mmCIF file of C-alpha atoms (C1' of nucleotides) in Angstrom:
data_model
loop_
_atom_site.group_PDB
_atom_site.id
_atom_site.type_symbol
_atom_site.label_atom_id
_atom_site.label_comp_id
_atom_site.label_asym_id
_atom_site.label_seq_id
_atom_site.Cartn_x
_atom_site.Cartn_y
_atom_site.Cartn_z
ATOM 1 C CA MET L 153 -11.574 -1.156 4.155
ATOM 2 C CA GLY L 154 -10.255 1.660 6.242
ATOM 3 C CA VAL L 155 -11.948 4.931 6.946
ATOM 4 C CA ASN L 156 -13.182 6.858 3.972
ATOM 5 C CA LEU L 157 -12.137 10.399 4.749
ATOM 6 C CA ARG L 158 -11.643 11.344 1.118
ATOM 7 C CA GLU L 159 -14.533 13.767 0.928
ATOM 8 C CA LEU L 160 -13.555 15.338 4.209
ATOM 9 C CA ILE L 161 -9.956 16.201 3.318
ATOM 10 C CA PRO L 162 -9.779 19.822 2.154
ATOM 11 C CA GLU L 163 -8.027 20.426 -1.170
ATOM 12 C CA ASP L 164 -5.283 22.539 0.353
ATOM 13 C CA ALA L 165 -4.298 19.829 2.834
ATOM 14 C CA ARG L 166 -3.473 17.618 -0.147
ATOM 15 C CA ARG L 167 -0.456 18.052 -2.389
ATOM 16 C CA GLU L 168 0.474 16.093 -5.485
ATOM 17 C CA ILE L 169 4.009 14.796 -5.622
ATOM 18 C CA THR L 170 4.981 15.622 -9.175
ATOM 19 C CA ASP L 171 8.582 14.463 -8.810
ATOM 20 C CA LEU L 172 9.490 11.571 -6.559
ATOM 21 C CA ARG L 173 12.870 13.175 -5.973
ATOM 22 C CA GLU L 174 11.023 15.266 -3.408
ATOM 23 C CA LEU L 175 11.168 12.187 -1.219
ATOM 24 C CA MET L 176 14.896 11.605 -1.649
ATOM 25 C CA GLY L 177 16.565 10.679 1.612
ATOM 26 C CA LYS L 178 13.262 10.421 3.459
ATOM 27 C CA VAL L 179 12.166 7.412 5.488
ATOM 28 C CA VAL L 180 8.706 6.224 4.540
ATOM 29 C CA ALA L 181 6.821 3.730 6.706
ATOM 30 C CA LEU L 182 4.744 1.554 4.426
ATOM 31 C CA ASP L 183 1.685 -0.276 5.592
ATOM 32 C CA ALA L 184 2.775 -3.762 4.551
ATOM 33 C CA TYR L 185 -0.648 -5.322 4.685
ATOM 34 C CA ASN L 186 -2.035 -2.573 2.489
ATOM 35 C CA ALA L 187 0.777 -2.931 -0.042
ATOM 36 C CA LEU L 188 0.684 -6.731 -0.222
ATOM 37 C CA TYR L 189 -3.067 -6.726 -0.533
ATOM 38 C CA GLN L 190 -2.863 -4.312 -3.436
ATOM 39 C CA PHE L 191 -0.329 -6.478 -5.213
ATOM 40 C CA LEU L 192 -2.473 -9.544 -4.715
ATOM 41 C CA ALA L 193 -5.459 -7.685 -6.109
ATOM 42 C CA ALA L 194 -3.708 -6.142 -9.096
ATOM 43 C CA ILE L 195 -1.176 -8.715 -10.256
ATOM 44 C CA ARG L 196 -3.539 -11.174 -11.866
ATOM 45 C CA GLN L 197 -4.555 -12.548 -15.185
ATOM 46 C CA PRO L 198 -7.853 -11.421 -16.652
ATOM 47 C CA ASP L 199 -9.646 -14.455 -15.191
ATOM 48 C CA GLY L 200 -8.386 -13.653 -11.720
ATOM 49 C CA THR L 201 -5.577 -16.201 -11.480
ATOM 50 C CA PRO L 202 -2.639 -14.728 -9.555
ATOM 51 C CA LEU L 203 1.002 -15.461 -10.334
ATOM 52 C CA ILE L 204 1.990 -18.785 -8.808
ATOM 53 C CA ASP L 205 5.142 -20.879 -8.605
ATOM 54 C CA ARG L 206 5.402 -24.525 -9.660
ATOM 55 C CA LYS L 207 4.187 -25.646 -6.255
ATOM 56 C CA GLY L 208 1.056 -23.579 -6.642
ATOM 57 C CA ARG L 209 2.077 -20.949 -4.116
ATOM 58 C CA VAL L 210 0.935 -17.402 -4.899
ATOM 59 C CA THR L 211 3.797 -15.082 -5.817
ATOM 60 C CA SER L 212 2.015 -11.903 -6.940
ATOM 61 C CA HIS L 213 2.818 -10.173 -3.654
ATOM 62 C CA LEU L 214 6.530 -10.956 -4.007
ATOM 63 C CA SER L 215 6.655 -9.592 -7.528
ATOM 64 C CA GLY L 216 5.006 -6.347 -6.489
ATOM 65 C CA LEU L 217 7.023 -5.999 -3.314
ATOM 66 C CA PHE L 218 10.331 -6.645 -5.053
ATOM 67 C CA TYR L 219 9.942 -4.265 -7.983
ATOM 68 C CA ARG L 220 8.185 -1.470 -6.134
ATOM 69 C CA THR L 221 10.689 -1.457 -3.283
ATOM 70 C CA ILE L 222 13.526 -1.209 -5.770
ATOM 71 C CA ASN L 223 11.786 1.649 -7.538
ATOM 72 C CA LEU L 224 11.401 3.554 -4.298
ATOM 73 C CA MET L 225 15.028 2.948 -3.372
ATOM 74 C CA GLU L 226 16.172 4.115 -6.806
ATOM 75 C CA HIS L 227 14.629 7.434 -5.898
ATOM 76 C CA GLY L 228 16.563 7.511 -2.650
ATOM 77 C CA ILE L 229 13.445 6.766 -0.617
ATOM 78 C CA LYS L 230 14.146 4.714 2.510
ATOM 79 C CA PRO L 231 11.339 2.215 2.914
ATOM 80 C CA VAL L 232 10.407 0.457 6.125
ATOM 81 C CA TYR L 233 7.515 -1.986 6.021
ATOM 82 C CA VAL L 234 5.195 -2.272 8.996
ATOM 83 C CA PHE L 235 3.331 -5.565 9.429
ATOM 84 C CA ASP L 236 0.091 -6.082 11.285
ATOM 85 C CA GLY L 237 0.029 -8.025 14.535
ATOM 86 C CA MET L 238 -3.031 -9.212 16.430
ATOM 87 C CA PRO L 239 -6.127 -7.222 15.611
ATOM 88 C CA PRO L 240 -7.384 -5.318 18.651
ATOM 89 C CA GLU L 241 -10.376 -6.664 20.525
ATOM 90 C CA ILE L 242 -12.642 -3.918 19.180
ATOM 91 C CA LYS L 243 -12.068 -5.212 15.652
ATOM 92 C CA ARG L 244 -13.503 -8.631 16.340
ATOM 93 C CA TYR L 245 -16.852 -7.910 14.717
ATOM 94 C CA GLU L 246 -15.269 -6.561 11.543
ATOM 95 C CA VAL L 247 -12.698 -9.355 11.309
ATOM 96 C CA GLU L 248 -15.466 -11.921 11.407
ATOM 97 C CA ARG L 249 -17.515 -9.982 8.887
ATOM 98 C CA ARG L 250 -14.620 -9.838 6.456
ATOM 99 C CA ARG L 251 -13.973 -13.540 6.858
ATOM 100 C CA MET L 252 -17.551 -14.354 5.902
ATOM 101 C CA ARG L 253 -17.493 -11.975 2.963
ATOM 102 C CA ARG L 254 -14.296 -13.596 1.687
ATOM 103 C CA GLU L 255 -15.712 -17.099 1.997
ATOM 104 C CA LYS L 256 -18.801 -16.119 0.076
ATOM 105 C CA ALA L 257 -16.693 -14.455 -2.613
ATOM 106 C CA ALA L 258 -14.486 -17.534 -2.910
ATOM 107 C CA GLU L 259 -17.520 -19.701 -3.671
ATOM 108 C CA LEU L 260 -18.829 -17.239 -6.232
ATOM 109 C CA ALA L 261 -15.392 -16.987 -7.841
ATOM 110 C CA GLU L 262 -15.154 -20.736 -8.240
ATOM 111 C CA LYS L 263 -18.627 -20.918 -9.728
ATOM 112 C CA ALA L 264 -18.013 -18.048 -12.162
ATOM 113 C CA TYR L 265 -14.685 -19.563 -13.157
ATOM 114 C CA ALA L 266 -16.237 -22.992 -13.794
ATOM 115 C CA GLU L 267 -18.917 -21.392 -15.927
ATOM 116 C CA GLY L 268 -16.397 -19.364 -17.880
ATOM 117 C CA ARG L 269 -17.575 -15.951 -16.723
ATOM 118 C CA VAL L 270 -14.093 -14.476 -16.727
ATOM 119 C CA GLU L 271 -14.790 -10.962 -15.529
ATOM 120 C CA GLU L 272 -16.955 -12.098 -12.656
ATOM 121 C CA ALA L 273 -14.401 -14.722 -11.707
ATOM 122 C CA ARG L 274 -11.814 -12.009 -11.436
ATOM 123 C CA LYS L 275 -14.052 -9.701 -9.434
ATOM 124 C CA TYR L 276 -14.870 -12.371 -6.882
ATOM 125 C CA SER L 277 -11.343 -13.736 -6.634
ATOM 126 C CA VAL L 278 -10.177 -10.245 -5.698
ATOM 127 C CA GLN L 279 -12.858 -10.058 -3.030
ATOM 128 C CA ALA L 280 -11.761 -13.463 -1.767
ATOM 129 C CA ILE L 281 -8.126 -12.441 -1.247
ATOM 130 C CA ARG L 282 -6.645 -13.595 2.014
ATOM 131 C CA LEU L 283 -3.186 -12.681 3.187
ATOM 132 C CA THR L 284 -1.864 -15.969 4.533
ATOM 133 C CA GLN L 285 0.866 -16.494 7.072
ATOM 134 C CA GLU L 286 2.951 -18.031 4.307
ATOM 135 C CA MET L 287 2.647 -14.888 2.174
ATOM 136 C CA VAL L 288 3.598 -12.652 5.086
ATOM 137 C CA GLU L 289 6.591 -14.815 5.930
ATOM 138 C CA SER L 290 7.847 -14.966 2.365
ATOM 139 C CA ALA L 291 7.519 -11.185 2.110
ATOM 140 C CA LYS L 292 9.543 -10.719 5.291
ATOM 141 C CA ARG L 293 12.241 -13.090 4.087
ATOM 142 C CA LEU L 294 12.494 -11.212 0.818
ATOM 143 C CA LEU L 295 12.792 -7.864 2.611
ATOM 144 C CA ASP L 296 15.510 -9.318 4.831
ATOM 145 C CA ALA L 297 17.448 -10.467 1.808
ATOM 146 C CA MET L 298 17.025 -7.059 0.189
ATOM 147 C CA GLY L 299 18.401 -5.370 3.306
ATOM 148 C CA VAL L 300 15.149 -3.492 3.858
ATOM 149 C CA PRO L 301 13.913 -3.180 7.455
ATOM 150 C CA TYR L 302 10.468 -4.121 8.640
ATOM 151 C CA VAL L 303 8.673 -3.671 11.924
ATOM 152 C CA GLN L 304 6.312 -6.246 13.373
ATOM 153 C CA ALA L 305 3.522 -4.264 15.007
ATOM 154 C CA PRO L 306 1.996 -5.741 18.156
ATOM 155 C CA SER L 307 -1.425 -4.779 16.821
ATOM 156 C CA GLU L 308 -2.534 -2.542 13.946
ATOM 157 C CA GLY L 309 0.206 -1.820 11.398
ATOM 158 C CA GLU L 310 -1.209 1.615 10.608
ATOM 159 C CA ALA L 311 -1.008 2.535 14.278
ATOM 160 C CA GLN L 312 2.606 1.406 14.531
ATOM 161 C CA ALA L 313 3.539 3.167 11.281
ATOM 162 C CA ALA L 314 1.915 6.372 12.521
ATOM 163 C CA HIS L 315 3.794 6.036 15.804
ATOM 164 C CA ILE L 316 7.106 5.732 13.948
ATOM 165 C CA ALA L 317 6.291 8.834 11.925
ATOM 166 C CA ARG L 318 5.087 10.757 14.987
ATOM 167 C CA LYS L 319 8.402 10.125 16.685
ATOM 168 C CA GLY L 320 10.207 11.480 13.646
ATOM 169 C CA ASP L 321 11.762 8.146 12.695
ATOM 170 C CA ALA L 322 9.830 8.291 9.433
ATOM 171 C CA TRP L 323 8.841 11.306 7.391
ATOM 172 C CA ALA L 324 5.494 9.868 6.395
ATOM 173 C CA VAL L 325 3.279 6.813 6.366
ATOM 174 C CA ALA L 326 2.405 5.345 2.980
ATOM 175 C CA SER L 327 -0.963 3.639 2.660
ATOM 176 C CA GLN L 328 -4.122 3.846 0.621
ATOM 177 C CA ASP L 329 -6.182 3.968 3.787
ATOM 178 C CA TYR L 330 -6.686 7.153 5.753
ATOM 179 C CA ASP L 331 -6.487 5.464 9.157
ATOM 180 C CA ALA L 332 -2.878 6.514 9.706
ATOM 181 C CA LEU L 333 -4.083 10.120 9.978
ATOM 182 C CA LEU L 334 -6.482 9.150 12.740
ATOM 183 C CA PHE L 335 -3.579 7.417 14.479
ATOM 184 C CA GLY L 336 -1.702 10.703 14.306
ATOM 185 C CA ALA L 337 0.678 10.300 11.377
ATOM 186 C CA PRO L 338 1.849 13.832 10.488
ATOM 187 C CA ARG L 339 1.863 12.942 6.800
ATOM 188 C CA LEU L 340 0.137 10.321 4.722
ATOM 189 C CA ILE L 341 1.307 9.422 1.235
ATOM 190 C CA ARG L 342 -1.276 7.826 -1.009
ATOM 191 C CA ASN L 343 -0.588 6.220 -4.391
ATOM 192 C CA LEU L 344 3.112 5.802 -3.718
ATOM 193 C CA THR L 345 3.915 4.201 -7.075
ATOM 194 C CA ILE L 346 6.171 4.928 -9.983
ATOM 195 C CA SER L 347 4.122 3.834 -12.945
ATOM 196 C CA GLY L 348 1.278 6.300 -12.794
ATOM 197 C CA ARG L 349 -1.334 4.295 -14.599
ATOM 198 C CA ARG L 350 -4.167 2.355 -13.107
ATOM 199 C CA LYS L 351 -6.963 0.438 -14.717
ATOM 200 C CA LEU L 352 -10.443 1.487 -13.687
ATOM 201 C CA PRO L 353 -12.264 -1.479 -12.181
ATOM 202 C CA GLY L 354 -14.497 -3.165 -14.695
ATOM 203 C CA LYS L 355 -13.531 -1.123 -17.704
ATOM 204 C CA ASP L 356 -10.465 -1.099 -19.921
ATOM 205 C CA VAL L 357 -9.866 2.538 -19.138
ATOM 206 C CA TYR L 358 -6.673 3.864 -17.643
ATOM 207 C CA VAL L 359 -6.332 6.940 -15.470
ATOM 208 C CA GLU L 360 -3.262 8.827 -14.360
ATOM 209 C CA ILE L 361 -2.450 8.196 -10.715
ATOM 210 C CA LYS L 362 -0.048 10.552 -8.999
ATOM 211 C CA PRO L 363 1.304 10.132 -5.492
ATOM 212 C CA GLU L 364 -0.015 12.702 -3.036
ATOM 213 C CA VAL L 365 0.870 13.854 0.452
ATOM 214 C CA ILE L 366 -1.792 14.733 2.994
ATOM 215 C CA GLU L 367 -0.646 16.693 6.011
ATOM 216 C CA LEU L 368 -2.505 16.098 9.238
ATOM 217 C CA ASP L 369 -1.857 19.597 10.575
ATOM 218 C CA LYS L 370 -3.274 21.161 7.465
ATOM 219 C CA VAL L 371 -6.333 18.932 7.590
ATOM 220 C CA LEU L 372 -7.042 19.880 11.185
ATOM 221 C CA LYS L 373 -6.353 23.592 10.634
ATOM 222 C CA ALA L 374 -8.488 23.777 7.529
ATOM 223 C CA LEU L 375 -11.364 22.036 9.272
ATOM 224 C CA GLY L 376 -10.816 23.894 12.534
ATOM 225 C CA ILE L 377 -10.883 20.735 14.631
ATOM 226 C CA THR L 378 -8.619 18.600 16.827
ATOM 227 C CA ARG L 379 -7.427 15.094 15.993
ATOM 228 C CA SER L 380 -9.806 13.746 18.599
ATOM 229 C CA GLN L 381 -12.649 15.462 16.755
ATOM 230 C CA LEU L 382 -11.435 14.072 13.439
ATOM 231 C CA ILE L 383 -11.638 10.628 15.005
ATOM 232 C CA ASP L 384 -15.151 11.396 16.263
ATOM 233 C CA ILE L 385 -16.184 12.344 12.737
ATOM 234 C CA ALA L 386 -14.646 9.152 11.390
ATOM 235 C CA ILE L 387 -16.575 7.071 13.923
ATOM 236 C CA LEU L 388 -19.833 8.666 12.796
ATOM 237 C CA ILE L 389 -18.969 7.908 9.151
ATOM 238 C CA GLY L 390 -17.632 4.433 9.897
ATOM 239 C CA THR L 391 -14.198 3.001 10.746
ATOM 240 C CA ASP L 392 -12.687 -0.479 10.671
ATOM 241 C CA TYR L 393 -14.161 -0.928 14.149
ATOM 242 C CA ASN L 394 -17.690 0.172 13.249
ATOM 243 C CA PRO L 395 -17.818 -0.163 9.466
ATOM 244 C CA ASP L 396 -21.423 0.937 9.102
ATOM 245 C CA GLY L 397 -21.004 4.188 11.005
ATOM 246 C CA VAL L 398 -24.304 5.834 11.766
ATOM 247 C CA PRO L 399 -26.790 5.160 8.974
ATOM 248 C CA GLY L 400 -27.779 8.323 7.184
ATOM 249 C CA ILE L 401 -24.746 10.264 8.351
ATOM 250 C CA GLY L 402 -22.067 10.957 5.780
ATOM 251 C CA PRO L 403 -18.893 13.039 5.880
ATOM 252 C CA LYS L 404 -20.708 16.331 5.567
ATOM 253 C CA SER L 405 -23.205 15.935 8.372
ATOM 254 C CA ALA L 406 -20.677 14.149 10.591
ATOM 255 C CA TYR L 407 -18.417 17.169 10.295
ATOM 256 C CA GLN L 408 -21.266 19.586 10.958
ATOM 257 C CA LEU L 409 -22.423 17.637 13.977
ATOM 258 C CA ILE L 410 -18.996 17.464 15.609
ATOM 259 C CA LYS L 411 -18.293 21.071 14.717
ATOM 260 C CA ALA L 412 -21.581 22.165 16.254
ATOM 261 C CA HIS L 413 -21.542 20.001 19.388
ATOM 262 C CA GLY L 414 -17.850 19.558 19.999
ATOM 263 C CA SER L 415 -17.577 15.865 20.728
ATOM 264 C CA LEU L 416 -18.932 12.410 19.991
ATOM 265 C CA GLU L 417 -20.476 12.160 23.471
ATOM 266 C CA LYS L 418 -22.590 15.237 22.849
ATOM 267 C CA VAL L 419 -23.558 14.215 19.339
ATOM 268 C CA LEU L 420 -24.656 10.768 20.507
ATOM 269 C CA LYS L 421 -27.072 12.390 22.956
ATOM 270 C CA ILE L 422 -29.027 13.790 20.039
ATOM 271 C CA LEU L 423 -28.728 10.534 18.082
ATOM 272 C CA PRO L 424 -30.298 8.053 20.495
ATOM 273 C CA GLN L 425 -31.093 5.693 17.614
ATOM 274 C CA ALA L 426 -27.405 5.220 16.748
ATOM 275 C CA THR L 427 -26.017 1.773 17.536
ATOM 276 C CA PHE L 428 -22.430 0.484 17.423
ATOM 277 C CA PRO L 429 -20.833 -2.959 17.404
ATOM 278 C CA GLU L 430 -18.370 -1.589 19.970
ATOM 279 C CA ASP L 431 -18.468 1.228 22.496
ATOM 280 C CA PRO L 432 -17.704 4.232 20.266
ATOM 281 C CA LEU L 433 -15.723 5.905 23.042
ATOM 282 C CA LYS L 434 -13.517 2.842 23.215
ATOM 283 C CA ILE L 435 -12.948 3.157 19.504
ATOM 284 C CA ARG L 436 -11.819 6.749 19.933
ATOM 285 C CA GLU L 437 -9.607 5.720 22.822
ATOM 286 C CA TYR L 438 -7.964 3.111 20.623
ATOM 287 C CA PHE L 439 -7.186 5.606 17.863
ATOM 288 C CA LEU L 440 -5.663 7.936 20.478
ATOM 289 C CA ASN L 441 -3.734 5.261 22.383
ATOM 290 C CA PRO L 442 -3.156 2.172 20.277
ATOM 291 C CA ASN L 443 -0.861 -0.622 21.272
ATOM 292 C CA VAL L 444 2.554 0.165 19.709
ATOM 293 C CA ILE L 445 6.184 -0.567 20.421
ATOM 294 C CA ASP L 446 9.343 1.545 20.555
ATOM 295 C CA GLU L 447 11.727 -1.354 20.118
ATOM 296 C CA TYR L 448 12.584 -1.368 16.443
ATOM 297 C CA LYS L 449 15.668 -0.721 14.403
ATOM 298 C CA LEU L 450 15.581 1.023 11.051
ATOM 299 C CA GLU L 451 18.725 0.046 9.181
ATOM 300 C CA TRP L 452 19.247 -0.577 5.494
ATOM 301 C CA HIS L 453 21.772 -3.206 4.589
ATOM 302 C CA GLU L 454 23.534 -4.296 1.448
ATOM 303 C CA PRO L 455 21.259 -6.572 -0.565
ATOM 304 C CA ASP L 456 22.162 -10.253 -0.346
ATOM 305 C CA GLU L 457 22.158 -11.145 -4.016
ATOM 306 C CA LYS L 458 22.497 -14.893 -3.553
ATOM 307 C CA ARG L 459 19.658 -15.081 -1.091
ATOM 308 C CA ILE L 460 17.390 -12.999 -3.274
ATOM 309 C CA ILE L 461 18.037 -15.299 -6.230
ATOM 310 C CA GLU L 462 17.552 -18.310 -3.986
ATOM 311 C CA ILE L 463 14.157 -17.029 -2.854
ATOM 312 C CA LEU L 464 12.798 -15.618 -6.089
ATOM 313 C CA VAL L 465 14.372 -17.801 -8.753
ATOM 314 C CA HIS L 466 14.907 -21.165 -7.076
ATOM 315 C CA GLU L 467 12.008 -21.242 -4.641
ATOM 316 C CA HIS L 468 9.442 -19.266 -6.577
ATOM 317 C CA ASP L 469 10.370 -19.685 -10.244
ATOM 318 C CA PHE L 470 11.003 -16.043 -11.132
ATOM 319 C CA SER L 471 13.016 -15.537 -14.308
ATOM 320 C CA LEU L 472 16.719 -15.255 -13.537
ATOM 321 C CA ASP L 473 17.174 -12.608 -16.213
ATOM 322 C CA ARG L 474 14.543 -10.324 -14.768
ATOM 323 C CA VAL L 475 15.705 -10.757 -11.195
ATOM 324 C CA GLU L 476 19.352 -10.143 -12.087
ATOM 325 C CA ASN L 477 18.352 -7.050 -13.967
ATOM 326 C CA ALA L 478 16.433 -5.705 -10.995
ATOM 327 C CA LEU L 479 19.298 -6.652 -8.693
ATOM 328 C CA GLN L 480 21.670 -4.433 -10.639
ATOM 329 C CA ARG L 481 19.291 -1.552 -10.103
ATOM 330 C CA LEU L 482 18.953 -2.381 -6.416
ATOM 331 C CA LYS L 483 22.698 -2.552 -5.877
ATOM 332 C CA LYS L 484 23.205 0.743 -7.663
ATOM 333 C CA ALA L 485 20.497 2.397 -5.580
ATOM 334 C CA TYR L 486 22.094 1.034 -2.430
ATOM 335 C CA ARG L 487 25.523 2.346 -3.415
ATOM 336 C CA GLU L 488 24.121 5.722 -4.301
ATOM 337 C CA TYR L 489 21.840 6.411 -1.396
ATOM 338 C CA PHE L 490 22.229 3.926 1.393
ATOM 339 C CA ARG L 491 25.893 3.280 1.964
ATOM 340 C CA GLY L 492 27.504 5.685 4.393
ATOM 341 C CA LYS L 493 26.533 9.274 4.733
ATOM 342 C CA ILE L 494 25.312 11.327 1.857
ATOM 343 C CA THR L 495 26.965 14.724 1.852
ATOM 344 C CA SER L 496 24.946 17.817 1.147
ATOM 345 C CA LEU L 497 27.068 18.276 -1.976
ATOM 346 C CA ASP L 498 26.007 14.836 -3.222
ATOM 347 C CA MET L 499 22.447 15.817 -2.559
ATOM 348 C CA TRP L 500 22.907 19.008 -4.532
ATOM 349 C CA PHE L 501 24.216 17.113 -7.540
ATOM 350 C CA LYS L 502 21.471 14.494 -7.369
ATOM 351 C CA ARG L 503 18.839 17.174 -7.706
ATOM 352 C CA LYS L 504 19.949 17.732 -11.302
ATOM 353 C "C1'" DC Y 281 1.438 -3.517 -10.266
ATOM 354 C "C1'" DT Y 282 5.649 -3.428 -13.042
ATOM 355 C "C1'" DC Y 283 8.584 -5.054 -16.735
ATOM 356 C "C1'" DT Y 284 9.711 -5.744 -21.451
ATOM 357 C "C1'" DC Y 285 9.446 -5.424 -26.112
ATOM 358 C "C1'" DA Y 286 7.568 -3.954 -30.481
ATOM 359 C "C1'" DC Y 287 6.532 -0.222 -33.032
ATOM 360 C "C1'" DA Y 288 6.059 4.942 -34.241
ATOM 361 C "C1'" DT D 113 11.732 9.138 -26.528
ATOM 362 C "C1'" DG D 114 7.310 7.659 -25.827
ATOM 363 C "C1'" DT D 115 3.233 4.662 -25.761
ATOM 364 C "C1'" DG D 116 0.547 0.286 -25.739
ATOM 365 C "C1'" DA D 117 -0.042 -4.571 -25.329
ATOM 366 C "C1'" DG D 118 0.977 -8.597 -23.063
ATOM 367 C "C1'" DA D 119 3.531 -11.332 -19.804
ATOM 368 C "C1'" DG D 120 5.215 -12.061 -15.390
ATOM 369 C "C1'" DG D 121 5.038 -17.054 -11.939
#
DNA sequence: CTCTCACA
DNA sequence: TGTGAGAGG
């Protein structure tokens, strides 16, 4: 999912965040779909079963959302979650393709589970993950209760998040996908987590994961291209709107081609065999001018303790002890960083 | 993914 | 004070 620009991003456009205090006081627009999906994928038992409440409703996404948001706020980071709206027309092909892949995976998961093949069951249940309307709504209700703002994008969440960051209302977009850069986000934060350990898929091996910031300006300068050309390269490699890209063309040759010929139009003239599920120029146009809104309010409010307990403990069977514990941390973070203005002297002391 | 608790 | 295993819902 998303564009894979990893190999294209020059080393010096990428910076590790060694201390999350660097982000203190900064607004970060999080791609909600990306975050919830990650929680659903990661918060599972070895056989692939997610956390569920007594009514059988999945709660993994709420657990992840709750604890991670508190962690960010404890570092003085101001989170705003951006939710996806209607996928754009040019995504139709990919949306359908994903739906079929999920259905197939769901069947395989059930089969593997019934036959006791635990690892396979897990693998396929992750591939079968679907973010339901119910999950999205429960996540929004939880954020409301926590006093954390969210923005409902008219279309792609990454596009809306990038728009918010471009206007200066957020310092960066946080997502695992690189798409926000194509949409013009000045900064992209990947791996925005506190616990820096992640299990390698398949094996019981853990690797250190550190958050990193990628700066769009530095990417473009280092590569000597414009954002429009970066988008052209992405289209040759493959985006959400043409996932296969152009067969045989990877990051390296895509870059060389655009660098040498200047634009996608010119490159396509020498690649007459290339086919696309959508007009590639329309895809570029969408990255440059996506459907976004300016009507949103980014305000952080005092957490509503009772409502949070109502949602997590009474509706979804979270342990009262754990939730109360986290609530103390949330309230403290709110007092410290979110209530009223923070003076520069306060900031100076918090650095220590 | 994140928390908690046991153990060094 | 830090690390690892196991549970969380």
